[in-house]
Short mmCIF file of C-alpha atoms in Angstrom, two decimals:
data_model
loop_
_atom_site.label_atom_id
_atom_site.label_comp_id
_atom_site.label_asym_id
_atom_site.label_seq_id
_atom_site.Cartn_x
_atom_site.Cartn_y
_atom_site.Cartn_z
CA UNK U 1 -4.36 -6.45 20.05
CA UNK U 2 -5.63 -9.98 20.65
CA UNK U 3 -4.93 -11.66 23.97
CA UNK U 4 -2.87 -14.84 24.03
CA UNK U 5 -6.05 -16.85 24.55
CA UNK U 6 -7.78 -15.19 21.59
CA UNK U 7 -4.73 -15.74 19.40
CA UNK U 8 -4.47 -19.36 20.54
CA UNK U 9 -8.11 -19.89 19.59
CA UNK U 10 -7.58 -18.29 16.16
CA UNK U 11 -4.56 -20.50 15.48
CA UNK U 12 -6.41 -23.60 16.68
CA UNK U 13 -9.26 -22.95 14.24
CA UNK U 14 -6.85 -22.13 11.43
CA UNK U 15 -4.68 -25.20 11.89
CA UNK U 16 -7.81 -27.40 12.09
CA UNK U 17 -9.14 -26.31 8.70
CA UNK U 18 -5.76 -25.98 6.94
CA UNK U 19 -5.28 -29.06 4.78
CA UNK U 20 -1.61 -28.27 4.00
CA UNK U 21 -2.50 -28.58 0.30
CA UNK U 22 0.29 -26.22 -0.76
CA UNK U 23 -1.82 -23.97 -2.99
CA UNK U 24 -0.69 -20.98 -0.93
CA UNK U 25 2.93 -21.96 -1.47
CA UNK U 26 2.53 -21.81 -5.25
CA UNK U 27 1.47 -18.15 -5.21
CA UNK U 28 3.58 -16.79 -2.34
CA UNK U 29 6.13 -14.29 -3.75
CA UNK U 30 8.49 -14.84 -0.83
CA UNK U 31 8.45 -18.63 -1.09
CA UNK U 32 9.10 -18.43 -4.83
CA UNK U 33 12.31 -16.50 -4.08
CA UNK U 34 13.54 -18.27 -0.95
CA UNK U 35 12.37 -21.79 -1.75
CA UNK U 36 12.45 -22.98 1.87
CA UNK U 37 9.30 -24.62 3.21
CA UNK U 38 9.53 -22.47 6.36
CA UNK U 39 8.74 -19.41 4.23
CA UNK U 40 5.51 -20.90 2.85
CA UNK U 41 2.21 -19.79 4.40
CA UNK U 42 1.22 -23.34 5.39
CA UNK U 43 4.48 -23.81 7.29
CA UNK U 44 4.10 -20.48 9.07
CA UNK U 45 0.73 -21.71 10.31
CA UNK U 46 2.43 -24.90 11.51
CA UNK U 47 5.15 -22.90 13.26
CA UNK U 48 2.52 -20.77 15.00
CA UNK U 49 0.76 -23.94 16.10
CA UNK U 50 3.99 -25.18 17.67
CA UNK U 51 4.44 -21.89 19.53
CA UNK U 52 0.88 -21.55 20.84
CA UNK U 53 -0.81 -24.96 20.94
CA UNK U 54 1.71 -27.46 22.33
CA UNK U 55 1.10 -28.56 25.89
CA UNK U 56 4.43 -27.04 26.82
CA UNK U 57 4.48 -23.87 24.77
CA UNK U 58 7.68 -23.40 22.84
CA UNK U 59 9.57 -20.15 22.90
CA UNK U 60 9.22 -18.37 19.56
CA UNK U 61 12.44 -18.88 17.61
CA UNK U 62 14.44 -16.43 15.54
CA UNK U 63 13.45 -18.31 12.38
CA UNK U 64 9.76 -18.00 13.32
CA UNK U 65 10.17 -14.23 13.77
CA UNK U 66 12.12 -13.91 10.53
CA UNK U 67 9.55 -15.78 8.45
CA UNK U 68 6.63 -13.79 9.85
CA UNK U 69 8.35 -10.55 8.91
CA UNK U 70 9.48 -11.79 5.46
CA UNK U 71 5.97 -11.33 4.13
CA UNK U 72 4.59 -8.62 1.86
CA UNK U 73 1.04 -9.03 3.28
CA UNK U 74 -0.08 -9.22 -0.35
CA UNK U 75 -3.03 -11.45 0.55
CA UNK U 76 -2.63 -13.77 -2.41
CA UNK U 77 -2.43 -16.84 -0.17
CA UNK U 78 -5.86 -15.94 1.22
CA UNK U 79 -7.21 -15.38 -2.29
CA UNK U 80 -6.30 -18.91 -3.39
CA UNK U 81 -7.03 -20.73 -0.11
CA UNK U 82 -9.77 -23.32 -0.68
CA UNK U 83 -10.50 -23.39 3.06
CA UNK U 84 -11.06 -19.63 3.16
CA UNK U 85 -8.41 -18.96 5.79
CA UNK U 86 -7.91 -15.24 6.39
CA UNK U 87 -4.13 -15.51 6.33
CA UNK U 88 -3.40 -11.79 6.10
CA UNK U 89 -5.39 -11.16 9.28
CA UNK U 90 -3.50 -14.00 10.97
CA UNK U 91 -0.07 -12.64 9.95
CA UNK U 92 -0.96 -9.22 11.36
CA UNK U 93 -2.10 -10.71 14.66
CA UNK U 94 1.05 -12.81 14.91
CA UNK U 95 3.17 -9.74 14.22
CA UNK U 96 1.40 -7.98 17.11
CA UNK U 97 2.37 -10.88 19.36
CA UNK U 98 5.90 -10.89 17.97
CA UNK U 99 6.31 -7.24 18.89
CA UNK U 100 4.96 -7.90 22.38
CA UNK U 101 7.64 -10.58 22.75
CA UNK U 102 10.35 -8.04 21.87
CA UNK U 103 11.20 -9.88 18.64
CA UNK U 104 10.34 -7.15 16.14
CA UNK U 105 13.01 -6.36 13.53
CA UNK U 106 15.14 -3.43 14.67
CA UNK U 107 14.37 -1.44 11.52
CA UNK U 108 10.65 -1.62 12.30
CA UNK U 109 11.28 -0.50 15.87
CA UNK U 110 13.25 2.45 14.53
CA UNK U 111 10.47 3.28 12.08
CA UNK U 112 7.90 3.38 14.89
CA UNK U 113 10.14 5.75 16.82
CA UNK U 114 10.54 7.89 13.70
CA UNK U 115 6.78 8.18 13.23
CA UNK U 116 6.36 9.00 16.91
CA UNK U 117 8.93 11.78 16.62
CA UNK U 118 8.17 13.36 13.24
CA UNK U 119 4.71 11.95 12.36
CA UNK U 120 6.08 10.53 9.11
CA UNK U 121 8.23 7.62 7.95
CA UNK U 122 11.09 9.76 6.64
CA UNK U 123 13.92 11.43 8.53
CA UNK U 124 12.64 14.90 7.58
CA UNK U 125 10.59 17.25 9.78
CA UNK U 126 6.88 17.11 9.07
CA UNK U 127 7.01 20.80 8.16
CA UNK U 128 8.69 19.64 4.92
CA UNK U 129 5.57 17.82 3.70
CA UNK U 130 4.94 20.43 1.02
CA UNK U 131 8.44 20.54 -0.49
CA UNK U 132 7.05 18.86 -3.64
CA UNK U 133 4.95 21.98 -4.28
CA UNK U 134 8.09 24.04 -4.98
CA UNK U 135 8.42 22.51 -8.46
CA UNK U 136 4.89 23.49 -9.51
CA UNK U 137 4.90 26.59 -11.73
CA UNK U 138 1.26 27.24 -12.51
CA UNK U 139 -0.66 25.53 -9.71
CA UNK U 140 -1.32 27.19 -6.36
CA UNK U 141 -1.94 24.61 -3.66
CA UNK U 142 -4.25 25.72 -0.83
CA UNK U 143 -3.39 24.41 2.64
CA UNK U 144 -6.08 23.55 5.23
CA UNK U 145 -8.70 25.67 3.46
CA UNK U 146 -12.03 25.25 5.24
CA UNK U 147 -15.07 24.79 3.05
CA UNK U 148 -13.19 22.99 0.29
CA UNK U 149 -15.07 20.27 -1.54
CA UNK U 150 -12.13 17.85 -1.51
CA UNK U 151 -9.17 17.21 0.78
CA UNK U 152 -6.16 15.52 -0.81
CA UNK U 153 -4.25 13.25 1.61
CA UNK U 154 -0.83 13.04 -0.02
CA UNK U 155 0.88 10.31 2.03
CA UNK U 156 4.45 10.07 3.30
CA UNK U 157 6.07 8.60 0.18
CA UNK U 158 4.81 11.24 -2.28
CA UNK U 159 5.51 13.97 0.26
CA UNK U 160 9.11 13.17 1.13
CA UNK U 161 10.66 10.94 -1.55
CA UNK U 162 11.70 12.72 -4.79
CA UNK U 163 11.11 9.61 -6.93
CA UNK U 164 7.39 9.85 -6.09
CA UNK U 165 6.92 13.63 -6.06
CA UNK U 166 5.57 13.48 -9.61
CA UNK U 167 2.50 11.64 -8.34
CA UNK U 168 1.38 14.38 -5.96
CA UNK U 169 2.27 17.04 -8.53
CA UNK U 170 0.19 15.28 -11.20
CA UNK U 171 -2.82 14.83 -8.92
CA UNK U 172 -3.04 18.51 -7.91
CA UNK U 173 -2.42 19.55 -11.53
CA UNK U 174 -5.36 17.39 -12.63
CA UNK U 175 -7.59 18.76 -9.87
CA UNK U 176 -6.60 22.28 -10.87
CA UNK U 177 -7.31 21.56 -14.57
CA UNK U 178 -10.80 20.30 -13.60
CA UNK U 179 -11.43 23.39 -11.43
CA UNK U 180 -11.96 21.27 -8.32
CA UNK U 181 -12.13 23.20 -5.05
CA UNK U 182 -9.56 21.20 -3.07
CA UNK U 183 -7.09 21.58 -0.23
CA UNK U 184 -4.22 19.66 1.35
CA UNK U 185 -3.35 19.35 5.03
CA UNK U 186 0.32 20.30 4.75
CA UNK U 187 2.19 19.76 8.01
CA UNK U 188 -1.12 18.91 9.71
CA UNK U 189 -1.11 15.65 7.74
CA UNK U 190 0.39 12.80 9.75
CA UNK U 191 1.36 9.32 8.57
CA UNK U 192 -1.80 7.27 8.04
CA UNK U 193 -0.28 4.55 10.20
CA UNK U 194 -0.27 1.72 7.67
CA UNK U 195 3.45 0.92 8.11
CA UNK U 196 2.82 0.58 11.84
CA UNK U 197 -0.22 -1.65 11.32
CA UNK U 198 1.85 -3.81 8.98
CA UNK U 199 4.53 -4.26 11.62
CA UNK U 200 2.05 -5.24 14.35
CA UNK U 201 1.96 -1.88 16.09
CA UNK U 202 -1.74 -1.02 16.00
CA UNK U 203 -1.78 0.76 19.35
CA UNK U 204 0.34 3.66 18.07
CA UNK U 205 -2.01 4.10 15.11
CA UNK U 206 -4.91 5.28 17.29
CA UNK U 207 -3.23 8.66 17.90
CA UNK U 208 -2.54 9.09 14.18
CA UNK U 209 -6.10 8.14 13.22
CA UNK U 210 -7.67 10.55 15.72
CA UNK U 211 -5.46 13.41 14.57
CA UNK U 212 -5.98 12.90 10.83
CA UNK U 213 -9.74 12.42 11.06
CA UNK U 214 -10.19 15.46 13.31
CA UNK U 215 -8.19 17.66 10.92
CA UNK U 216 -10.25 16.56 7.92
CA UNK U 217 -13.55 16.94 9.77
CA UNK U 218 -12.58 20.48 10.80
CA UNK U 219 -12.31 21.45 7.13
CA UNK U 220 -15.89 20.42 6.42
CA UNK U 221 -14.98 18.62 3.20
CA UNK U 222 -17.32 16.13 1.56
CA UNK U 223 -14.62 13.90 0.09
CA UNK U 224 -11.11 12.82 1.01
CA UNK U 225 -8.93 11.45 -1.80
CA UNK U 226 -5.52 9.85 -1.71
CA UNK U 227 -3.20 8.50 -4.39
CA UNK U 228 -1.62 5.99 -2.01
CA UNK U 229 -3.15 2.50 -2.05
CA UNK U 230 -2.06 1.80 1.53
CA UNK U 231 -3.39 5.14 2.79
CA UNK U 232 -6.68 4.39 1.04
CA UNK U 233 -6.93 0.94 2.62
CA UNK U 234 -6.13 2.37 6.06
CA UNK U 235 -8.70 5.18 5.83
CA UNK U 236 -11.48 2.93 4.51
CA UNK U 237 -10.84 -0.42 6.21
CA UNK U 238 -8.92 0.40 9.41
CA UNK U 239 -9.88 3.86 10.69
CA UNK U 240 -13.62 3.16 11.20
CA UNK U 241 -12.71 0.06 13.22
CA UNK U 242 -9.91 1.72 15.18
CA UNK U 243 -12.07 4.74 16.04
CA UNK U 244 -15.29 2.78 16.41
CA UNK U 245 -17.29 5.29 14.38
CA UNK U 246 -18.13 6.47 10.90
CA UNK U 247 -15.71 9.02 9.47
CA UNK U 248 -18.45 11.39 8.34
CA UNK U 249 -17.08 11.96 4.83
CA UNK U 250 -16.46 9.95 1.69
CA UNK U 251 -13.02 8.43 1.06
CA UNK U 252 -11.94 7.70 -2.52
CA UNK U 253 -8.76 6.64 -4.19
CA UNK U 254 -7.53 9.28 -6.63
CA UNK U 255 -8.27 7.02 -9.60
CA UNK U 256 -11.90 6.68 -8.48
CA UNK U 257 -12.31 10.43 -8.14
CA UNK U 258 -10.60 11.22 -11.46
CA UNK U 259 -12.70 8.66 -13.30
CA UNK U 260 -15.76 10.46 -11.96
CA UNK U 261 -14.46 13.75 -13.37
CA UNK U 262 -13.89 12.16 -16.78
CA UNK U 263 -17.32 10.54 -16.84
CA UNK U 264 -18.98 13.91 -16.17
CA UNK U 265 -16.72 15.65 -18.73
CA UNK U 266 -15.30 17.90 -16.02
CA UNK U 267 -11.90 16.56 -17.08
CA UNK U 268 -10.90 15.20 -20.47
CA UNK U 269 -8.03 12.77 -21.00
CA UNK U 270 -5.42 13.59 -23.63
CA UNK U 271 -3.52 11.59 -26.20
CA UNK U 272 -0.44 9.47 -25.69
CA UNK U 273 0.84 6.88 -28.19
CA UNK U 274 2.37 4.15 -26.02
CA UNK U 275 1.86 0.50 -25.21
CA UNK U 276 0.94 0.45 -21.53
CA UNK U 277 0.34 -2.26 -18.94
CA UNK U 278 -0.96 -1.99 -15.38
CA UNK U 279 0.17 -3.47 -12.07
CA UNK U 280 -2.61 -4.00 -9.50
CA UNK U 281 -1.40 -2.80 -6.07
CA UNK U 282 -2.20 -5.40 -3.42
CA UNK U 283 -3.73 -2.88 -1.02
CA UNK U 284 -5.89 -1.28 -3.70
CA UNK U 285 -6.85 -4.40 -5.64
CA UNK U 286 -6.92 -7.66 -3.72
CA UNK U 287 -7.18 -6.06 -0.26
CA UNK U 288 -9.65 -3.28 -1.18
CA UNK U 289 -11.43 -4.56 -4.29
CA UNK U 290 -10.60 -1.70 -6.69
CA UNK U 291 -9.57 -2.95 -10.14
CA UNK U 292 -11.62 -1.14 -12.77
CA UNK U 293 -11.09 2.60 -12.23
CA UNK U 294 -7.33 2.68 -12.94
CA UNK U 295 -7.92 0.69 -16.13
CA UNK U 296 -10.76 3.01 -17.13
CA UNK U 297 -8.40 5.98 -16.81
CA UNK U 298 -5.82 4.29 -19.04
CA UNK U 299 -8.41 3.42 -21.66
CA UNK U 300 -9.76 6.99 -21.62
CA UNK U 301 -6.45 8.24 -23.07
CA UNK U 302 -6.48 8.25 -26.86
CA UNK U 303 -3.58 6.44 -28.48
CA UNK U 304 -2.89 4.14 -25.54
CA UNK U 305 -2.48 0.48 -26.48
CA UNK U 306 -3.44 -1.16 -23.20
CA UNK U 307 -2.16 -4.71 -22.61
CA UNK U 308 -2.64 -6.88 -19.54
CA UNK U 309 -0.03 -8.96 -17.74
CA UNK U 310 -0.79 -12.68 -17.20
CA UNK U 311 -0.98 -12.14 -13.42
CA UNK U 312 -3.61 -9.45 -12.91
CA UNK U 313 -6.57 -8.34 -10.84
CA UNK U 314 -7.30 -10.82 -7.99
CA UNK U 315 -4.30 -12.96 -9.01
CA UNK U 316 -1.84 -10.11 -9.55
CA UNK U 317 1.67 -10.62 -8.22
CA UNK U 318 3.04 -8.32 -5.53
CA UNK U 319 5.62 -5.65 -6.38
CA UNK U 320 7.69 -6.68 -3.36
CA UNK U 321 7.27 -3.35 -1.59
CA UNK U 322 4.42 -4.28 0.76
CA UNK U 323 4.34 -5.40 4.37
CA UNK U 324 7.52 -3.43 5.25
CA UNK U 325 9.53 -6.14 3.51
CA UNK U 326 12.09 -3.65 2.17
CA UNK U 327 12.88 -2.62 5.75
CA UNK U 328 13.43 -6.24 6.77
CA UNK U 329 15.14 -7.61 3.64
CA UNK U 330 15.75 -5.13 0.83
CA UNK U 331 17.34 -7.69 -1.51
CA UNK U 332 14.34 -10.01 -1.20
CA UNK U 333 11.98 -7.12 -1.90
CA UNK U 334 13.94 -6.19 -5.03
CA UNK U 335 14.09 -9.79 -6.26
CA UNK U 336 10.29 -9.95 -6.16
CA UNK U 337 10.07 -6.61 -7.97
CA UNK U 338 12.43 -7.80 -10.72
CA UNK U 339 10.10 -10.69 -11.55
CA UNK U 340 7.21 -8.26 -11.89
CA UNK U 341 8.97 -5.79 -14.19
CA UNK U 342 10.18 -8.64 -16.40
CA UNK U 343 6.58 -9.81 -16.73
CA UNK U 344 5.63 -6.27 -17.76
CA UNK U 345 8.34 -6.13 -20.44
CA UNK U 346 7.22 -9.50 -21.81
CA UNK U 347 3.84 -7.95 -22.74
CA UNK U 348 5.59 -5.56 -25.12
CA UNK U 349 4.71 -2.55 -22.99
CA UNK U 350 7.01 0.46 -22.90
CA UNK U 351 5.27 1.91 -19.85
CA UNK U 352 4.30 0.08 -16.67
CA UNK U 353 1.73 1.92 -14.58
CA UNK U 354 0.32 1.39 -11.12
CA UNK U 355 -1.90 3.26 -8.66
CA UNK U 356 0.30 3.11 -5.57
CA UNK U 357 3.29 5.30 -4.80
CA UNK U 358 5.14 2.45 -3.05
CA UNK U 359 4.58 0.11 -6.00
CA UNK U 360 5.81 2.74 -8.44
CA UNK U 361 8.93 3.44 -6.41
CA UNK U 362 9.76 -0.26 -5.93
CA UNK U 363 9.16 -1.17 -9.58
CA UNK U 364 11.12 1.87 -10.80
CA UNK U 365 14.17 0.74 -8.87
CA UNK U 366 13.85 -2.80 -10.22
CA UNK U 367 13.54 -1.63 -13.84
CA UNK U 368 16.62 0.57 -13.43
CA UNK U 369 18.56 -2.21 -11.73
CA UNK U 370 17.84 -4.56 -14.63
CA UNK U 371 18.35 -1.79 -17.24
CA UNK U 372 15.04 -2.66 -18.85
CA UNK U 373 13.43 -0.57 -21.62
CA UNK U 374 10.50 0.19 -19.35
CA UNK U 375 9.27 3.44 -17.84
CA UNK U 376 7.35 3.09 -14.56
CA UNK U 377 4.69 5.70 -13.79
CA UNK U 378 1.64 6.17 -11.64
CA UNK U 379 -1.63 6.19 -13.63
CA UNK U 380 -2.17 9.81 -12.56
CA UNK U 381 1.27 10.78 -13.89
CA UNK U 382 0.47 9.25 -17.27
CA UNK U 383 -2.92 10.97 -17.35
CA UNK U 384 -1.33 14.35 -16.70
CA UNK U 385 1.35 13.64 -19.31
CA UNK U 386 -1.37 12.91 -21.87
CA UNK U 387 -2.81 16.38 -21.24
CA UNK U 388 0.58 18.10 -21.34
CA UNK U 389 1.44 16.50 -24.68
#
């Protein structure tokens, strides 16, 4: 966590180079829903300046706290910023300070307590992490098997939420079909810590990072894969910094690993006659730079008519499920998601895919709410379906 002086210096530099041009406002998913200037990135910078840089520092207000936490951390404002301001980094630092001031949203405080107690974001015991395996008929999932080539880090959402269980089931089914020697951690898997990082609680993540990395290292695997975009971002971009050392093994998103299997003919995609579009997850795409592999998987399936949405790749719109927004304002999160699923339908697609379990869950709920003729699936689910059919 930055000290007050370090944060004051960061805000001083940011406010000096920010020209208040409003480009960030035009792409912010929260501003486009709320419409108030206080929700725009440029105004949040101005509010932070008032709190930290006035001669007589102002007390942070409730509105300041609300606006900082009404953000999906999608990073699109940074993508479009002509001054190159690292806004996402700034929001995270300000959330750290907000928590230190005791102004964190009560739902985020409860979530941190939940993770501390059960090592996951759900209300279920961590021993239930493998409940999704019960619905697999022909695949035997090995748990903490030393000497495996690959460890699959499932993530909290696909472990505990039934709407996303199909993602973990599809991934292990694909690994099994390709005869990959893999294992999962089972109850030894703890939350990656991304939801805590997003709420400004980086200190609690150190314990999670140490535990998860030690468990994977003990297995002697060469590669760790995960189907969760946020888990992937945390393992690749946060853990090395938090721990101050190299992990000692390769970390890939599931789409990257599966593309490798298809390229080497270890796995062959099937056939599925559908018009399909793809939603770039913020944490996988804009915040981690992975755009091509999910699309390559879709195009490897015979019969797929792949169409792009107008907002894609670096300029993709957020699903509304990032940054813990649903915990702070569920209706706002869903309103953002509705815009995205309507854009998908406008392409003529019957299936909307993504490569993030949180995106899939959020967009599924929006499509159902709007009663749209659109099925929402993870790319790995569609790939497994193409083989089943």
